């Protein structure tokens, strides 16, 4: 390797590190400032809470309130709705891909359903399904399904026609075409749809838990706000952030495995 | 030469319909292809040459007329456009046809690898088409993307492959000299809607490989005749 090349590589690494350090620095600065301002009573920590209070609250939850049960419940709901969304929307997108008539018929329904604020359906879900975990999962499905179908379908139909034609010269079946062209050429799209599905499901689950729940992170946040315990609310949000990072890492691992 | 007729196209017509109107692409075209014969179709761009191959290969099933293919005759089609699957290796690309046809046996794989070694990676599209062991190859402007020098060389190679592997070929081109240098028979189509202007039997003296055929004394004779027809 020539010296110039070494220097070039070094510079790239340096820039990467610099970005990372700045990001970490900003995070620490915010936390520090937050703590400092509430210690000095410049901001009202009753409303804003503070990093130390959040840690204390989470510790209390862990000691007295079965914290991991709440996390487990939210995670479980989220993963179930994520898997259901992915499977159902994949099947529907494939059906639409191979049946132009169905696709044309469904399309306006999807658009309207997509623009409808799903929270508005909350009361109906509760009445039809009952105030239970199923209702929470249905809420998440309502929120994530349509977007997922549209993303997958749009990717599928923009697959290179020539590659499909080539496979057809070898008498490929619809299934062959799906496996050998549609899926491989949509890998990136499928992956980004999975990521979107995940965050949509998490949103749906929290909304569902706000609507009706006996446990879960959404339940903790709602309860905290009802008793005006902002430490609890902030702790809930913090835990949610950790959960979404965790889930994101899982998807990343799945992507690498594919 | 064994003159068994293995493919015949009878009164073939093709009309494309769209919102903007209809396009009659092929009008009442008939011709035969015999075993181990090299037949060319020439005609101006847009006259319906690819359409004819799409129909013979069964990619397009909406047409008028009759296509008769002898029993047990397998047809393979090399498209005009290049399609490489970037997520597959070259070998996987070449084996794709066999995979789709579920004929990815050890024997077929070895045969394909042998073809690759013999004729080179550069010919992967032709080899992908040959790998499924067809009897008839439909070639749609197989050399059109190449510069003139390469084109001569590659057409020589492809001719060799087809003759050595005892295949029958139906080749579309718009290059008259190329057609004369390679084909035993040439179907000349008119502008759209294409009808057959004439079918020529090419009887070159000292017929050998395409490049040498261009030196044949009556090569010019055919060239003038075919140019006159266009
Ligand atoms: N799928 C299609 N829909 C409508 N028109 C088409 C279609 N395919 C080809 N055509 C028209 O039919 C004519 C013949 O096309 P083609 O067979 O590709 O010609 P060639 O291969 O001789 O250049 C052209 O005018 C083209 O525009
Ligand atoms: Mg063409």
PDB file of C-alpha atoms in Angstrom, chain A residues 30 39 46 85 91 95 114 117 126 134 143-144 156 165 177 187 195 197 202 216 222 254 257:
ATOM      1  CA  UNK A  30     -27.834  16.673  26.793  1.00  0.00           C
ATOM      2  CA  UNK A  39     -30.487  20.149  40.078  1.00  0.00           C
ATOM      3  CA  UNK A  46     -41.431  17.476  38.555  1.00  0.00           C
ATOM      4  CA  UNK A  85     -47.863  -8.059   9.386  1.00  0.00           C
ATOM      5  CA  UNK A  91     -49.053 -12.847   0.742  1.00  0.00           C
ATOM      6  CA  UNK A  95     -51.547 -12.028  -4.899  1.00  0.00           C
ATOM      7  CA  UNK A 114     -54.086   4.209   4.716  1.00  0.00           C
ATOM      8  CA  UNK A 117     -56.306   7.716  11.375  1.00  0.00           C
ATOM      9  CA  UNK A 126     -62.367  -2.815  21.792  1.00  0.00           C
ATOM     10  CA  UNK A 134     -55.751  -9.392  20.886  1.00  0.00           C
ATOM     11  CA  UNK A 143     -51.403   0.558  11.499  1.00  0.00           C
ATOM     12  CA  UNK A 144     -48.664  -1.467   9.821  1.00  0.00           C
ATOM     13  CA  UNK A 156     -42.619  -6.162  -6.755  1.00  0.00           C
ATOM     14  CA  UNK A 165     -39.120 -12.595 -19.616  1.00  0.00           C
ATOM     15  CA  UNK A 177     -40.363 -16.159 -10.985  1.00  0.00           C
ATOM     16  CA  UNK A 187     -34.098  -7.626  -1.144  1.00  0.00           C
ATOM     17  CA  UNK A 195     -37.755  -1.918   9.354  1.00  0.00           C
ATOM     18  CA  UNK A 197     -43.098  -2.603   9.843  1.00  0.00           C
ATOM     19  CA  UNK A 202     -44.265  -0.636  18.028  1.00  0.00           C
ATOM     20  CA  UNK A 216     -46.724  -3.334  29.259  1.00  0.00           C
ATOM     21  CA  UNK A 222     -50.349   5.874  30.597  1.00  0.00           C
ATOM     22  CA  UNK A 254     -31.801 -11.110  10.020  1.00  0.00           C
ATOM     23  CA  UNK A 257     -28.330 -13.874   7.660  1.00  0.00           C
TER      24      UNK A 257
END
